[in-house]
Each structure stands twice: as C-alpha cells, then as structure tokens.
Amino acid sequence: MSGTIDYYYSHVSPYSFLGHAQLKAVAERTGASVNYRPISVAEIFPKTGGVPVDKRPPERRAYRMVELKRWSAHLNIPMNFEPKHFPVSDKPALHLALAAARHGADIHALSGAIMKAAWQEERDISDWETLKDIANTLGLDGTALADEAQTPDIEALGLSNCEQALKSGCFGVPWFVVGGEPFWGQDRLDMLEQKLSA
C-alpha cells in the first residue's frame, strides 16, 4: 500500500484540527506520503459559495456546534468549542508554516501545535508573537521564520496553494486528494484510507 495525499487545510478550522492527527495515522498505516498544503479559507469561500461561521444562519451555526461536540467526544479530542480568538485570519499561520516547511521543519508538528493553540489553549494564532512562541517551543527560530513569513515570496506561495486547492475542486477544509479523487472533511478519512489500501 502506498500513495500520495494532497492535504489542504486551514489552521483556524476546527475540523482540520480534529482530522490532523488522524491523517498522520492513516498515512503511517498505508505507507502514503502527505503533501501538506495549508491554505486560507478567505481565498476559498468567496469563490466557492462558502460563508464564514459568523455570517451563517442560526440553524447552521447550531448544528455546527452539535457536530463539533459529537466529533470531539467520538475522537476523544478535547477542544474549546467557542474559543476567545475565533474567528481570526488564518494567513499568518499559513505563511509561518510555509516558511518553516521551506527550511525542512516538521510541518505536521508545527501545524498541529498551531491548531492546538487555537482550539485548546485559547491563544490568538493570528498574532505574530504567539506564532513565534509556538515555533520556538518546537525548537525552531520563531523570529526568523516570522520575518520570512511576511515576505512577498511566501505570500505568493500561500496564494499558489489556494489556487491549487481551487483547481482540485476544494470548497472547504480539510480537503484531501488521492489519485485525483477528492475527499472533504475529517469524517471521510476512513474512505480515503480504503482508497489508499485498494
């Protein structure tokens, strides 16, 4: 069993957070490699009919909360369902992760730590000082990465990821592509694993 998973995700997405560790486990079980492609939902939603959480009708917001609590319990992943710093821009975290990956850092670990900060630790992941601290905790040079993350080159790379996501059909996150077949949502990882194992 082997293959490649293109993984499009946003650091401010609770479902990306819930699926992040699961994805790594799937990749390990199937021998698949993962192309980590963080994106910004601000570049995806307006072009695909998506609506930010705070602009959705109350019925949709209510069911979103039901689902988050259900999946948090099902996966045994504690989370704050209404974090103080949400919604915030996902672009600083996106750019920091890309800068770190460029230097060979473990983007899975860094992205996981950023999402944990947002969904478990009540931290503002749109704040550069917060992102520097997270990177430093992982043994990275947070200041250097934050500086690089704010360059036009990295910003262009982030936009390129978003364009690739749109070309793949992405309209929400997490979004996975295996062999040209898309899978939307962390609740489709079992089907993704079946695809890889076929």
CSV table of C-alpha atoms in Angstrom, one decimal:
chain,number,residue,atom,x,y,z
A,1,MET,CA,0.0,0.0,0.0
A,2,SER,CA,1.3,3.4,-0.9
A,3,GLY,CA,0.2,6.7,-2.5
A,4,THR,CA,0.2,10.4,-2.0
A,5,ILE,CA,-2.2,12.6,-0.2
A,6,ASP,CA,-2.6,16.2,-1.0
A,7,TYR,CA,-3.8,17.8,2.2
A,8,TYR,CA,-5.4,21.2,2.1
A,9,TYR,CA,-6.2,22.7,5.5
A,10,SER,CA,-6.6,25.9,7.5
A,11,HIS,CA,-5.2,26.4,10.9
A,12,VAL,CA,-8.4,28.1,12.1
A,13,SER,CA,-10.6,25.2,11.0
A,14,PRO,CA,-11.9,23.0,13.9
A,15,TYR,CA,-12.3,20.1,11.5
A,16,SER,CA,-8.8,20.4,10.3
A,17,PHE,CA,-7.7,20.2,13.9
A,18,LEU,CA,-9.9,17.2,14.6
A,19,GLY,CA,-8.5,15.4,11.5
A,20,HIS,CA,-4.9,16.4,11.7
A,21,ALA,CA,-3.6,13.5,13.9
A,22,GLN,CA,-6.0,11.0,12.2
A,23,LEU,CA,-4.4,11.8,8.8
A,24,LYS,CA,-0.9,11.1,10.0
A,25,ALA,CA,-2.1,7.7,11.4
A,26,VAL,CA,-3.7,6.9,8.0
A,27,ALA,CA,-0.6,7.8,6.2
A,28,GLU,CA,1.5,5.6,8.5
A,29,ARG,CA,-0.8,2.6,8.2
A,30,THR,CA,-0.9,2.8,4.4
A,31,GLY,CA,2.6,3.9,3.7
A,32,ALA,CA,1.3,7.1,2.0
A,33,SER,CA,3.2,10.3,1.8
A,34,VAL,CA,1.4,13.6,2.6
A,35,ASN,CA,1.8,16.9,0.7
A,36,TYR,CA,1.0,19.5,3.4
A,37,ARG,CA,-0.7,22.4,1.7
A,38,PRO,CA,-2.0,24.9,4.2
A,39,ILE,CA,-4.5,27.4,2.7
A,40,SER,CA,-6.6,30.4,3.7
A,41,VAL,CA,-10.4,30.0,3.7
A,42,ALA,CA,-10.6,33.7,2.9
A,43,GLU,CA,-9.3,32.8,-0.6
A,44,ILE,CA,-11.6,29.7,-0.9
A,45,PHE,CA,-15.1,30.6,0.5
A,46,PRO,CA,-15.8,33.7,-1.7
A,47,LYS,CA,-15.1,31.8,-4.9
A,48,THR,CA,-17.0,28.6,-4.0
A,49,GLY,CA,-20.1,29.8,-2.2
A,50,GLY,CA,-18.8,29.3,1.3
A,51,VAL,CA,-19.9,31.6,4.2
A,52,PRO,CA,-17.9,32.4,7.3
A,53,VAL,CA,-19.3,31.0,10.5
A,54,ASP,CA,-20.4,34.3,11.9
A,55,LYS,CA,-22.4,35.1,8.8
A,56,ARG,CA,-24.3,31.7,8.6
A,57,PRO,CA,-27.9,31.4,9.6
A,58,PRO,CA,-28.5,30.4,13.3
A,59,GLU,CA,-29.7,26.9,12.3
A,60,ARG,CA,-26.5,26.2,10.6
A,61,ARG,CA,-24.4,27.6,13.4
A,62,ALA,CA,-26.4,25.5,15.9
A,63,TYR,CA,-25.9,22.2,14.0
A,64,ARG,CA,-22.2,23.0,13.6
A,65,MET,CA,-21.9,23.1,17.3
A,66,VAL,CA,-23.7,19.8,17.7
A,67,GLU,CA,-21.3,18.2,15.2
A,68,LEU,CA,-18.2,19.7,16.8
A,69,LYS,CA,-19.2,18.3,20.2
A,70,ARG,CA,-20.1,15.0,18.7
A,71,TRP,CA,-16.8,14.5,16.9
A,72,SER,CA,-14.7,15.9,19.8
A,73,ALA,CA,-16.3,13.2,22.1
A,74,HIS,CA,-16.1,10.5,19.4
A,75,LEU,CA,-12.4,11.1,18.8
A,76,ASN,CA,-11.6,11.8,22.4
A,77,ILE,CA,-10.0,15.1,21.4
A,78,PRO,CA,-10.9,17.9,23.9
A,79,MET,CA,-11.5,21.3,22.4
A,80,ASN,CA,-12.9,24.7,23.2
A,81,PHE,CA,-16.0,24.9,21.0
A,82,GLU,CA,-16.2,28.7,21.3
A,83,PRO,CA,-12.6,30.0,21.6
A,84,LYS,CA,-12.0,33.5,22.5
A,85,HIS,CA,-9.9,34.2,19.4
A,86,PHE,CA,-12.2,33.0,16.7
A,87,PRO,CA,-12.7,33.9,14.0
A,88,VAL,CA,-9.3,35.3,13.2
A,89,SER,CA,-7.2,35.5,10.0
A,90,ASP,CA,-5.5,32.2,9.1
A,91,LYS,CA,-3.0,33.9,6.8
A,92,PRO,CA,-0.2,34.5,9.4
A,93,ALA,CA,-0.2,30.8,10.5
A,94,LEU,CA,-0.4,29.7,6.8
A,95,HIS,CA,2.7,31.8,6.0
A,96,LEU,CA,4.6,30.7,9.1
A,97,ALA,CA,4.0,27.1,8.3
A,98,LEU,CA,5.2,27.5,4.7
A,99,ALA,CA,8.3,29.4,5.8
A,100,ALA,CA,9.1,26.6,8.2
A,101,ALA,CA,8.5,23.8,5.7
A,102,ARG,CA,10.8,25.6,3.2
A,103,HIS,CA,13.6,25.0,5.8
A,104,GLY,CA,12.8,21.4,6.3
A,105,ALA,CA,10.9,21.7,9.6
A,106,ASP,CA,8.2,19.2,10.5
A,107,ILE,CA,5.2,21.0,9.2
A,108,HIS,CA,2.8,18.4,10.6
A,109,ALA,CA,4.1,19.0,14.1
A,110,LEU,CA,4.1,22.8,13.7
A,111,SER,CA,0.6,23.0,12.2
A,112,GLY,CA,-0.7,20.6,14.9
A,113,ALA,CA,0.8,22.9,17.6
A,114,ILE,CA,-0.8,26.0,16.0
A,115,MET,CA,-4.2,24.3,15.8
A,116,LYS,CA,-3.9,23.1,19.3
A,117,ALA,CA,-3.1,26.7,20.4
A,118,ALA,CA,-6.3,27.9,18.7
A,119,TRP,CA,-8.7,25.1,19.8
A,120,GLN,CA,-7.4,24.0,23.2
A,121,GLU,CA,-5.2,26.8,24.6
A,122,GLU,CA,-7.2,30.0,24.0
A,123,ARG,CA,-4.3,31.6,22.0
A,124,ASP,CA,-4.6,34.0,19.1
A,125,ILE,CA,-2.9,32.3,16.2
A,126,SER,CA,-3.2,35.5,14.1
A,127,ASP,CA,-0.7,37.2,16.4
A,128,TRP,CA,2.9,37.0,15.3
A,129,GLU,CA,4.2,36.9,18.9
A,130,THR,CA,2.1,33.8,19.6
A,131,LEU,CA,3.3,32.1,16.4
A,132,LYS,CA,6.9,32.9,17.2
A,133,ASP,CA,6.4,31.3,20.7
A,134,ILE,CA,4.9,28.2,19.2
A,135,ALA,CA,7.7,27.8,16.8
A,136,ASN,CA,10.3,28.4,19.5
A,137,THR,CA,8.7,25.7,21.6
A,138,LEU,CA,9.3,23.2,18.8
A,139,GLY,CA,13.0,24.2,18.6
A,140,LEU,CA,12.6,26.5,15.6
A,141,ASP,CA,13.7,30.1,15.2
A,142,GLY,CA,10.4,31.8,15.6
A,143,THR,CA,11.7,35.3,14.9
A,144,ALA,CA,13.5,34.3,11.7
A,145,LEU,CA,10.5,32.3,10.5
A,146,ALA,CA,8.1,35.1,11.2
A,147,ASP,CA,10.2,37.6,9.3
A,148,GLU,CA,10.4,35.3,6.3
A,149,ALA,CA,6.7,34.5,6.6
A,150,GLN,CA,5.9,38.2,5.9
A,151,THR,CA,7.8,38.4,2.6
A,152,PRO,CA,6.1,38.6,-0.8
A,153,ASP,CA,7.7,35.3,-1.8
A,154,ILE,CA,6.0,33.3,1.0
A,155,GLU,CA,2.7,35.2,0.5
A,156,ALA,CA,2.8,34.2,-3.2
A,157,LEU,CA,3.4,30.6,-2.2
A,158,GLY,CA,0.3,30.7,0.0
A,159,LEU,CA,-1.8,32.0,-2.8
A,160,SER,CA,-0.4,29.3,-5.1
A,161,ASN,CA,-1.6,26.7,-2.6
A,162,CYS,CA,-5.0,28.3,-2.6
A,163,GLU,CA,-5.1,28.2,-6.4
A,164,GLN,CA,-4.1,24.6,-6.4
A,165,ALA,CA,-6.8,23.8,-3.9
A,166,LEU,CA,-9.5,25.5,-6.1
A,167,LYS,CA,-8.3,23.6,-9.1
A,168,SER,CA,-8.7,20.4,-7.2
A,169,GLY,CA,-12.3,21.3,-6.5
A,170,CYS,CA,-11.8,22.4,-2.9
A,171,PHE,CA,-14.6,24.4,-1.3
A,172,GLY,CA,-14.0,23.6,2.4
A,173,VAL,CA,-11.4,22.2,4.7
A,174,PRO,CA,-9.9,19.8,5.4
A,175,TRP,CA,-9.7,18.7,1.8
A,176,PHE,CA,-7.8,15.6,0.7
A,177,VAL,CA,-6.9,14.4,-2.8
A,178,VAL,CA,-5.7,10.9,-3.6
A,179,GLY,CA,-5.1,9.9,-7.2
A,180,GLY,CA,-7.3,12.8,-8.4
A,181,GLU,CA,-10.2,11.8,-6.2
A,182,PRO,CA,-11.3,14.5,-3.6
A,183,PHE,CA,-12.4,13.8,0.0
A,184,TRP,CA,-14.0,16.7,2.0
A,185,GLY,CA,-13.9,16.6,5.8
A,186,GLN,CA,-12.1,14.7,8.5
A,187,ASP,CA,-15.1,12.3,8.6
A,188,ARG,CA,-14.1,11.0,5.2
A,189,LEU,CA,-10.6,9.7,6.3
A,190,ASP,CA,-11.9,6.1,6.6
A,191,MET,CA,-12.9,6.3,2.9
A,192,LEU,CA,-9.6,7.9,2.0
A,193,GLU,CA,-7.8,5.0,3.7
A,194,GLN,CA,-9.9,2.5,1.8
A,195,LYS,CA,-8.8,4.3,-1.4
A,196,LEU,CA,-5.2,4.1,-0.5
A,197,SER,CA,-5.5,0.4,0.5
A,198,ALA,CA,-7.2,-0.7,-2.7
